[in-house]
C-alpha atoms as an extended CHARMM CRD file, in Angstrom:
* protein
*
       188  EXT
         1         1  LEU       CA            -65.9370000000       90.5190000000      201.6340000000  PROA      1               0.0000000000
         2         2  ILE       CA            -62.2380000000       90.3060000000      202.6290000000  PROA      2               0.0000000000
         3         3  HSD       CA            -59.8310000000       92.3180000000      200.4600000000  PROA      3               0.0000000000
         4         4  PRO       CA            -58.1060000000       90.0090000000      197.9300000000  PROA      4               0.0000000000
         5         5  SER       CA            -54.6310000000       90.8220000000      199.2780000000  PROA      5               0.0000000000
         6         6  HSD       CA            -55.7130000000       89.7980000000      202.8030000000  PROA      6               0.0000000000
         7         7  ARG       CA            -57.5290000000       86.5480000000      202.0210000000  PROA      7               0.0000000000
         8         8  ARG       CA            -54.4170000000       84.4130000000      202.4340000000  PROA      8               0.0000000000
         9         9  LEU       CA            -53.8440000000       85.9410000000      205.8840000000  PROA      9               0.0000000000
        10        10  ALA       CA            -57.4030000000       85.1530000000      206.9420000000  PROA      10              0.0000000000
        11        11  ILE       CA            -57.2720000000       81.5990000000      205.6200000000  PROA      11              0.0000000000
        12        12  GLY       CA            -53.9170000000       80.9930000000      207.3250000000  PROA      12              0.0000000000
        13        13  ALA       CA            -55.2330000000       82.3030000000      210.6250000000  PROA      13              0.0000000000
        14        14  GLY       CA            -58.2640000000       80.0440000000      210.3420000000  PROA      14              0.0000000000
        15        15  ARG       CA            -56.0790000000       77.0000000000      209.7150000000  PROA      15              0.0000000000
        16        16  GLU       CA            -53.8270000000       77.9140000000      212.6220000000  PROA      16              0.0000000000
        17        17  LEU       CA            -56.7890000000       78.2250000000      214.9690000000  PROA      17              0.0000000000
        18        18  MET       CA            -58.2340000000       74.8970000000      213.8070000000  PROA      18              0.0000000000
        19        19  ALA       CA            -54.8950000000       73.2040000000      214.4920000000  PROA      19              0.0000000000
        20        20  HSD       CA            -54.5830000000       74.6520000000      218.0020000000  PROA      20              0.0000000000
        21        21  HSD       CA            -57.8730000000       74.4050000000      219.8500000000  PROA      21              0.0000000000
        22        22  GLY       CA            -58.2540000000       77.1650000000      222.3930000000  PROA      22              0.0000000000
        23        23  ALA       CA            -55.8010000000       79.3960000000      220.5220000000  PROA      23              0.0000000000
        24        24  GLU       CA            -56.2750000000       83.1390000000      220.1830000000  PROA      24              0.0000000000
        25        25  ARG       CA            -55.2370000000       85.2220000000      217.1870000000  PROA      25              0.0000000000
        26        26  ARG       CA            -55.2330000000       88.9730000000      216.5580000000  PROA      26              0.0000000000
        27        27  LEU       CA            -55.6330000000       90.0350000000      212.9240000000  PROA      27              0.0000000000
        28        28  GLU       CA            -55.8500000000       93.2530000000      210.9690000000  PROA      28              0.0000000000
        29        29  PHE       CA            -57.3570000000       93.1010000000      207.5130000000  PROA      29              0.0000000000
        30        30  MET       CA            -59.5300000000       95.0580000000      205.1060000000  PROA      30              0.0000000000
        31        31  VAL       CA            -63.1630000000       94.2440000000      204.3480000000  PROA      31              0.0000000000
        32        32  ARG       CA            -65.5000000000       95.7010000000      201.7620000000  PROA      32              0.0000000000
        33        33  ASP       CA            -67.8120000000       98.4200000000      203.0370000000  PROA      33              0.0000000000
        34        34  GLY       CA            -71.2140000000       99.3840000000      201.6350000000  PROA      34              0.0000000000
        35        35  ALA       CA            -69.8160000000      102.1840000000      199.4490000000  PROA      35              0.0000000000
        36        36  ASP       CA            -67.5720000000      100.0910000000      197.1710000000  PROA      36              0.0000000000
        37        37  GLY       CA            -64.5760000000      100.8240000000      199.3700000000  PROA      37              0.0000000000
        38        38  TYR       CA            -62.7070000000       99.0230000000      202.1260000000  PROA      38              0.0000000000
        39        39  ARG       CA            -62.4150000000       99.4900000000      205.8860000000  PROA      39              0.0000000000
        40        40  TRP       CA            -59.6450000000       98.2290000000      208.1630000000  PROA      40              0.0000000000
        41        41  ILE       CA            -60.8340000000       95.7620000000      210.7950000000  PROA      41              0.0000000000
        42        42  GLU       CA            -58.9840000000       94.5230000000      213.8590000000  PROA      42              0.0000000000
        43        43  ALA       CA            -60.3010000000       91.1710000000      215.0410000000  PROA      43              0.0000000000
        44        44  ILE       CA            -59.4200000000       88.9580000000      217.9550000000  PROA      44              0.0000000000
        45        45  VAL       CA            -60.5000000000       85.4090000000      217.2330000000  PROA      45              0.0000000000
        46        46  VAL       CA            -60.6020000000       82.7140000000      219.9170000000  PROA      46              0.0000000000
        47        47  ASP       CA            -61.1980000000       79.0700000000      219.1090000000  PROA      47              0.0000000000
        48        48  LEU       CA            -63.8320000000       77.8150000000      221.5530000000  PROA      48              0.0000000000
        49        49  ILE       CA            -64.9270000000       74.8390000000      219.4600000000  PROA      49              0.0000000000
        50        50  GLU       CA            -64.0860000000       72.4260000000      222.2690000000  PROA      50              0.0000000000
        51        51  ASP       CA            -66.0580000000       74.4580000000      224.8040000000  PROA      51              0.0000000000
        52        52  PRO       CA            -69.4970000000       72.7360000000      224.8670000000  PROA      52              0.0000000000
        53        53  ASP       CA            -71.2230000000       75.9880000000      225.8440000000  PROA      53              0.0000000000
        54        54  VAL       CA            -69.9210000000       77.7840000000      222.7350000000  PROA      54              0.0000000000
        55        55  ASN       CA            -68.8670000000       75.1670000000      220.1830000000  PROA      55              0.0000000000
        56        56  GLY       CA            -67.5130000000       77.8030000000      217.7830000000  PROA      56              0.0000000000
        57        57  LEU       CA            -65.2480000000       80.7880000000      217.2840000000  PROA      57              0.0000000000
        58        58  LEU       CA            -65.5360000000       83.9240000000      219.3860000000  PROA      58              0.0000000000
        59        59  ILE       CA            -64.7580000000       86.9790000000      217.2520000000  PROA      59              0.0000000000
        60        60  ASN       CA            -64.3930000000       90.4730000000      218.6550000000  PROA      60              0.0000000000
        61        61  ALA       CA            -63.9110000000       92.9740000000      215.8180000000  PROA      61              0.0000000000
        62        62  ARG       CA            -63.7230000000       96.7390000000      215.5120000000  PROA      62              0.0000000000
        63        63  ASP       CA            -63.1710000000       99.2780000000      212.7690000000  PROA      63              0.0000000000
        64        64  VAL       CA            -59.6210000000      100.6690000000      212.9520000000  PROA      64              0.0000000000
        65        65  THR       CA            -59.6350000000      102.5260000000      209.6250000000  PROA      65              0.0000000000
        66        66  ALA       CA            -59.0100000000      105.9360000000      211.2260000000  PROA      66              0.0000000000
        67        67  ARG       CA            -56.0060000000      104.5620000000      213.1380000000  PROA      67              0.0000000000
        68        68  LYS       CA            -54.5540000000      102.8640000000      210.0530000000  PROA      68              0.0000000000
        69        69  LEU       CA            -54.9050000000      106.0740000000      208.0000000000  PROA      69              0.0000000000
        70        70  ALA       CA            -53.2480000000      108.1080000000      210.7870000000  PROA      70              0.0000000000
        71        71  GLU       CA            -50.3980000000      105.5670000000      210.9940000000  PROA      71              0.0000000000
        72        72  ALA       CA            -49.8660000000      105.7600000000      207.2340000000  PROA      72              0.0000000000
        73        73  GLU       CA            -49.7700000000      109.5650000000      207.3850000000  PROA      73              0.0000000000
        74        74  ARG       CA            -47.3480000000      109.5060000000      210.3350000000  PROA      74              0.0000000000
        75        75  ASP       CA            -45.0870000000      107.0140000000      208.5650000000  PROA      75              0.0000000000
        76        76  SER       CA            -45.0450000000      109.1660000000      205.4410000000  PROA      76              0.0000000000
        77        77  VAL       CA            -44.0040000000      112.2360000000      207.4360000000  PROA      77              0.0000000000
        78        78  LEU       CA            -41.3170000000      110.3190000000      209.3430000000  PROA      78              0.0000000000
        79        79  GLU       CA            -39.9670000000      108.8160000000      206.1390000000  PROA      79              0.0000000000
        80        80  GLU       CA            -39.8180000000      112.2090000000      204.4310000000  PROA      80              0.0000000000
        81        81  ALA       CA            -38.0280000000      113.7030000000      207.4440000000  PROA      81              0.0000000000
        82        82  SER       CA            -35.6060000000      110.7290000000      207.6940000000  PROA      82              0.0000000000
        83        83  VAL       CA            -36.6930000000      110.0140000000      211.2700000000  PROA      83              0.0000000000
        84        84  PHE       CA            -36.6390000000      106.3750000000      212.3370000000  PROA      84              0.0000000000
        85        85  VAL       CA            -38.3640000000      105.2870000000      215.5530000000  PROA      85              0.0000000000
        86        86  TRP       CA            -37.0560000000      102.3570000000      217.6130000000  PROA      86              0.0000000000
        87        87  GLU       CA            -37.2400000000      100.7380000000      221.0110000000  PROA      87              0.0000000000
        88        88  GLN       CA            -34.6730000000       98.5750000000      222.7450000000  PROA      88              0.0000000000
        89        89  ASP       CA            -35.0290000000       96.1730000000      225.6310000000  PROA      89              0.0000000000
        90        90  LEU       CA            -31.8400000000       96.6020000000      227.6450000000  PROA      90              0.0000000000
        91        91  ALA       CA            -32.2940000000       93.2430000000      229.3750000000  PROA      91              0.0000000000
        92        92  THR       CA            -32.5360000000       91.1810000000      226.1720000000  PROA      92              0.0000000000
        93        93  ARG       CA            -30.4700000000       93.5710000000      223.9780000000  PROA      93              0.0000000000
        94        94  ARG       CA            -33.1820000000       93.3840000000      221.2900000000  PROA      94              0.0000000000
        95        95  ILE       CA            -34.0820000000       96.3510000000      219.0680000000  PROA      95              0.0000000000
        96        96  ARG       CA            -37.5110000000       96.7140000000      217.4630000000  PROA      96              0.0000000000
        97        97  TRP       CA            -38.3380000000       99.2060000000      214.7050000000  PROA      97              0.0000000000
        98        98  LEU       CA            -41.6450000000      101.0660000000      214.5170000000  PROA      98              0.0000000000
        99        99  ARG       CA            -41.7610000000      100.6570000000      210.7370000000  PROA      99              0.0000000000
       100       100  GLU       CA            -40.6110000000       97.6590000000      208.7220000000  PROA      100             0.0000000000
       101       101  SER       CA            -38.9610000000       99.8370000000      206.0960000000  PROA      101             0.0000000000
       102       102  ASP       CA            -36.5660000000      101.2820000000      208.7060000000  PROA      102             0.0000000000
       103       103  ALA       CA            -35.0060000000       97.9100000000      209.5060000000  PROA      103             0.0000000000
       104       104  LEU       CA            -34.6000000000       97.2150000000      205.8160000000  PROA      104             0.0000000000
       105       105  ARG       CA            -33.0170000000      100.6000000000      205.1320000000  PROA      105             0.0000000000
       106       106  TRP       CA            -30.6050000000      100.5920000000      208.0480000000  PROA      106             0.0000000000
       107       107  LEU       CA            -29.7720000000       96.9440000000      208.5280000000  PROA      107             0.0000000000
       108       108  GLY       CA            -30.4660000000       95.5350000000      205.0880000000  PROA      108             0.0000000000
       109       109  ALA       CA            -32.5920000000       92.9980000000      206.9400000000  PROA      109             0.0000000000
       110       110  LEU       CA            -36.1970000000       92.0490000000      207.2440000000  PROA      110             0.0000000000
       111       111  ALA       CA            -38.2650000000       93.8600000000      209.8230000000  PROA      111             0.0000000000
       112       112  GLY       CA            -38.8360000000       92.6860000000      213.3540000000  PROA      112             0.0000000000
       113       113  GLU       CA            -36.4790000000       92.4700000000      216.2490000000  PROA      113             0.0000000000
       114       114  HSD       CA            -32.7230000000       92.5930000000      215.9070000000  PROA      114             0.0000000000
       115       115  ASP       CA            -29.8720000000       92.1200000000      218.3110000000  PROA      115             0.0000000000
       116       116  GLU       CA            -27.9980000000       95.3050000000      219.2140000000  PROA      116             0.0000000000
       117       117  ARG       CA            -24.8270000000       93.7620000000      217.7400000000  PROA      117             0.0000000000
       118       118  ASP       CA            -26.4840000000       94.0290000000      214.2920000000  PROA      118             0.0000000000
       119       119  TRP       CA            -26.6110000000       97.7740000000      214.8810000000  PROA      119             0.0000000000
       120       120  GLU       CA            -23.1730000000       98.1280000000      216.4880000000  PROA      120             0.0000000000
       121       121  ARG       CA            -21.5050000000       96.4390000000      213.5010000000  PROA      121             0.0000000000
       122       122  ARG       CA            -22.7580000000       99.3390000000      211.3780000000  PROA      122             0.0000000000
       123       123  VAL       CA            -21.4120000000      102.1090000000      213.6410000000  PROA      123             0.0000000000
       124       124  HSD       CA            -18.2050000000      103.6780000000      212.3130000000  PROA      124             0.0000000000
       125       125  PRO       CA            -15.1420000000      102.3350000000      214.1920000000  PROA      125             0.0000000000
       126       126  ASP       CA            -14.0960000000      105.8760000000      215.1870000000  PROA      126             0.0000000000
       127       127  ASP       CA            -17.5420000000      106.4720000000      216.7680000000  PROA      127             0.0000000000
       128       128  ILE       CA            -18.3710000000      103.1570000000      218.4630000000  PROA      128             0.0000000000
       129       129  ASN       CA            -16.8520000000      104.0040000000      221.8530000000  PROA      129             0.0000000000
       130       130  ARG       CA            -18.8340000000      107.2440000000      222.0710000000  PROA      130             0.0000000000
       131       131  VAL       CA            -22.0670000000      105.3230000000      221.3070000000  PROA      131             0.0000000000
       132       132  LEU       CA            -21.3040000000      102.5660000000      223.8240000000  PROA      132             0.0000000000
       133       133  ASP       CA            -20.4140000000      105.1610000000      226.4930000000  PROA      133             0.0000000000
       134       134  ALA       CA            -23.7720000000      106.9030000000      225.9980000000  PROA      134             0.0000000000
       135       135  TYR       CA            -25.5870000000      103.6100000000      226.5730000000  PROA      135             0.0000000000
       136       136  ALA       CA            -23.3570000000      102.6940000000      229.5240000000  PROA      136             0.0000000000
       137       137  ARG       CA            -24.4010000000      105.9610000000      231.2450000000  PROA      137             0.0000000000
       138       138  LEU       CA            -28.0300000000      105.0430000000      230.6230000000  PROA      138             0.0000000000
       139       139  GLU       CA            -27.6620000000      101.5040000000      231.9470000000  PROA      139             0.0000000000
       140       140  SER       CA            -25.6950000000      102.5740000000      235.0240000000  PROA      140             0.0000000000
       141       141  GLY       CA            -28.4020000000      105.0390000000      235.9960000000  PROA      141             0.0000000000
       142       142  ALA       CA            -26.1330000000      108.0570000000      235.5200000000  PROA      142             0.0000000000
       143       143  SER       CA            -28.5810000000      109.2750000000      232.8600000000  PROA      143             0.0000000000
       144       144  THR       CA            -32.1650000000      108.5720000000      231.7840000000  PROA      144             0.0000000000
       145       145  ILE       CA            -31.5570000000      109.7420000000      228.2160000000  PROA      145             0.0000000000
       146       146  VAL       CA            -29.2040000000      108.8750000000      225.4030000000  PROA      146             0.0000000000
       147       147  SER       CA            -28.1820000000      111.5130000000      222.8870000000  PROA      147             0.0000000000
       148       148  VAL       CA            -25.2940000000      110.7950000000      220.5510000000  PROA      148             0.0000000000
       149       149  GLU       CA            -24.2370000000      111.7220000000      217.0250000000  PROA      149             0.0000000000
       150       150  TYR       CA            -22.2820000000      109.2130000000      214.9680000000  PROA      150             0.0000000000
       151       151  ARG       CA            -21.7120000000      107.7110000000      211.5430000000  PROA      151             0.0000000000
       152       152  LEU       CA            -23.6840000000      104.6350000000      210.5790000000  PROA      152             0.0000000000
       153       153  GLN       CA            -23.4290000000      102.3790000000      207.5580000000  PROA      153             0.0000000000
       154       154  ASP       CA            -26.8520000000      101.9250000000      205.9720000000  PROA      154             0.0000000000
       155       155  GLY       CA            -28.2100000000       98.7820000000      204.3430000000  PROA      155             0.0000000000
       156       156  LEU       CA            -26.5970000000       99.7850000000      201.0300000000  PROA      156             0.0000000000
       157       157  GLY       CA            -23.1390000000      100.2260000000      202.5900000000  PROA      157             0.0000000000
       158       158  GLN       CA            -23.1740000000      104.0540000000      202.5550000000  PROA      158             0.0000000000
       159       159  TRP       CA            -21.9890000000      106.0260000000      205.6050000000  PROA      159             0.0000000000
       160       160  ARG       CA            -24.6700000000      108.3170000000      207.0120000000  PROA      160             0.0000000000
       161       161  ARG       CA            -24.3790000000      110.7880000000      209.8780000000  PROA      161             0.0000000000
       162       162  VAL       CA            -27.1510000000      110.2120000000      212.4190000000  PROA      162             0.0000000000
       163       163  LEU       CA            -28.3650000000      111.7910000000      215.6200000000  PROA      163             0.0000000000
       164       164  GLU       CA            -29.8020000000      109.2490000000      218.0170000000  PROA      164             0.0000000000
       165       165  ARG       CA            -31.9580000000      110.3340000000      220.9290000000  PROA      165             0.0000000000
       166       166  GLY       CA            -33.8580000000      108.1480000000      223.3530000000  PROA      166             0.0000000000
       167       167  GLN       CA            -34.9500000000      107.7840000000      226.9460000000  PROA      167             0.0000000000
       168       168  LEU       CA            -35.9690000000      105.1690000000      229.4400000000  PROA      168             0.0000000000
       169       169  ALA       CA            -39.6330000000      104.4800000000      228.8160000000  PROA      169             0.0000000000
       170       170  GLY       CA            -42.4780000000      104.3550000000      231.2640000000  PROA      170             0.0000000000
       171       171  SER       CA            -42.8460000000      103.4110000000      234.8630000000  PROA      171             0.0000000000
       172       172  HSD       CA            -44.5840000000      100.0780000000      234.3170000000  PROA      172             0.0000000000
       173       173  PRO       CA            -42.9870000000       97.4400000000      236.5900000000  PROA      173             0.0000000000
       174       174  LEU       CA            -42.3880000000       95.0960000000      233.6530000000  PROA      174             0.0000000000
       175       175  THR       CA            -40.4800000000       97.6560000000      231.5880000000  PROA      175             0.0000000000
       176       176  ALA       CA            -39.1610000000      100.2330000000      234.0760000000  PROA      176             0.0000000000
       177       177  GLY       CA            -35.4350000000      100.6770000000      233.7470000000  PROA      177             0.0000000000
       178       178  ARG       CA            -35.0410000000       98.3310000000      230.8210000000  PROA      178             0.0000000000
       179       179  LEU       CA            -37.0190000000       99.6780000000      227.8570000000  PROA      179             0.0000000000
       180       180  VAL       CA            -35.5590000000      102.5700000000      225.8660000000  PROA      180             0.0000000000
       181       181  ARG       CA            -37.5280000000      104.3320000000      223.1290000000  PROA      181             0.0000000000
       182       182  GLY       CA            -36.1650000000      106.8740000000      220.7410000000  PROA      182             0.0000000000
       183       183  VAL       CA            -35.4770000000      108.1670000000      217.2740000000  PROA      183             0.0000000000
       184       184  CYS       CA            -32.5970000000      108.0010000000      214.8840000000  PROA      184             0.0000000000
       185       185  ILE       CA            -32.4440000000      111.0210000000      212.5890000000  PROA      185             0.0000000000
       186       186  ASP       CA            -30.4460000000      110.9820000000      209.3690000000  PROA      186             0.0000000000
       187       187  ILE       CA            -28.6090000000      114.3320000000      209.4320000000  PROA      187             0.0000000000
       188       188  THR       CA            -26.2590000000      113.5920000000      206.5380000000  PROA      188             0.0000000000
């Protein structure tokens, strides 16, 4: 039933849940549909084996195929246009990329979160002060947006000219004033 490339993920999640009673895990994987194709499923699995009223796993699953197809289409368009989407937590100085391939291309690193110093090391020395000043205005409250053009060394060591634009995100109390979301556009 589970797509062959996703079986290892499902087995690993099952083992993790068995090792940590009461744990919860969110998974996305493909399962065979009735028409010899596959559908994307998002499942939240909670281990309630030690709960005497349940004595099993609680699984809440839904079909997310339409969302996954839309994400793939969006990523293809962004990639073709050389637009890279990011968010940065100003409090922790961590940067997260929307797509894994962006971190690999720009930082030569695996996807996930990165410290802003990883990024700053790739900014051309003649441009770094302009970039830092744009962020200082944002952090001081003098501006709610950042817009700066500079040269950046990509993961292959080539200098690219980029336009970076972002703004403080949302009004949620947990993120207000500290989360910045934006794009980095390769304009070389």
